[in-house]
C-alpha atoms as one frame of an Amber mdcrd trajectory, in Angstrom:
protein
  42.244 -15.866 102.002  41.373 -12.521 103.787  37.896 -11.211 104.969  37.738
  -7.793 106.409  34.380  -6.706 108.040  33.467  -3.012 109.573  30.845  -2.094
 112.064  28.498   0.796 111.050  30.684   3.445 113.405  33.780   2.728 111.199
  36.083   2.906 113.910  37.054  -0.514 114.179  37.103  -3.431 111.852  37.871
  -7.325 111.848  40.192  -9.298 109.637  39.585 -13.062 109.228  42.237 -14.824
 107.428  43.604 -18.574 106.652  47.145 -18.736 107.740  47.714 -22.406 106.527
  46.779 -24.108 109.517  43.607 -22.331 110.806  41.822 -19.056 110.684  43.329
 -16.079 112.411  41.205 -13.303 113.646  42.277  -9.694 113.905  40.606  -6.944
 115.872  41.604  -3.219 115.070  40.093  -0.032 116.981  41.044   3.211 116.127
  41.202   5.916 118.993  40.805   8.870 116.492  39.556   8.596 113.280  37.435
   6.152 110.886  38.058   3.979 107.966  37.162   4.695 104.278  34.657   1.865
 103.892  32.576   1.008 100.718  28.761   2.119 100.938  27.351  -0.347  98.891
  28.432  -3.563  96.927  29.831  -1.782  93.768  32.364  -0.206  95.700  33.633
  -3.346  97.293  37.054  -4.604  96.045  40.115  -6.995  96.908  42.823  -5.406
  98.362  46.602  -5.903  97.837  48.825  -6.670 100.903  50.226  -3.120 100.936
  46.430  -1.736 100.744  45.746  -3.793 103.963  48.436  -2.754 105.760  47.767
   0.913 105.037  44.370   0.348 106.192  45.268  -1.184 109.683  47.899   1.643
 110.058  44.964   4.291 109.582  45.932   5.560 105.985  43.469   5.561 103.280
  43.922   2.913 100.816  43.453   5.284  97.688  45.929   8.317  98.274  44.799
  11.212  96.441  46.775  13.125  94.193  46.340  16.866  93.715  47.071  17.912
  90.327  48.355  21.869  90.393  48.076  23.720  87.297  51.008  24.961  85.696
  51.832  28.744  86.168  53.404  30.838  83.660  56.733  32.288  85.098  57.643
  35.818  83.622
């Protein structure tokens, strides 16, 4: 079980998880940048371990893919 909490400034968050023997609390504060955080309950979702690691490293958990249109070659 893992729970993530974010403040209103979105530059820091806390993670609470059960390690099998007790709860562990992690605190992360970003010097630059902000977290992409849900704005309402409809946007809340479960994250995979990989997504949590990306979030802790300051990356977005939803990488955006730009689809380029094919050009005609002469």
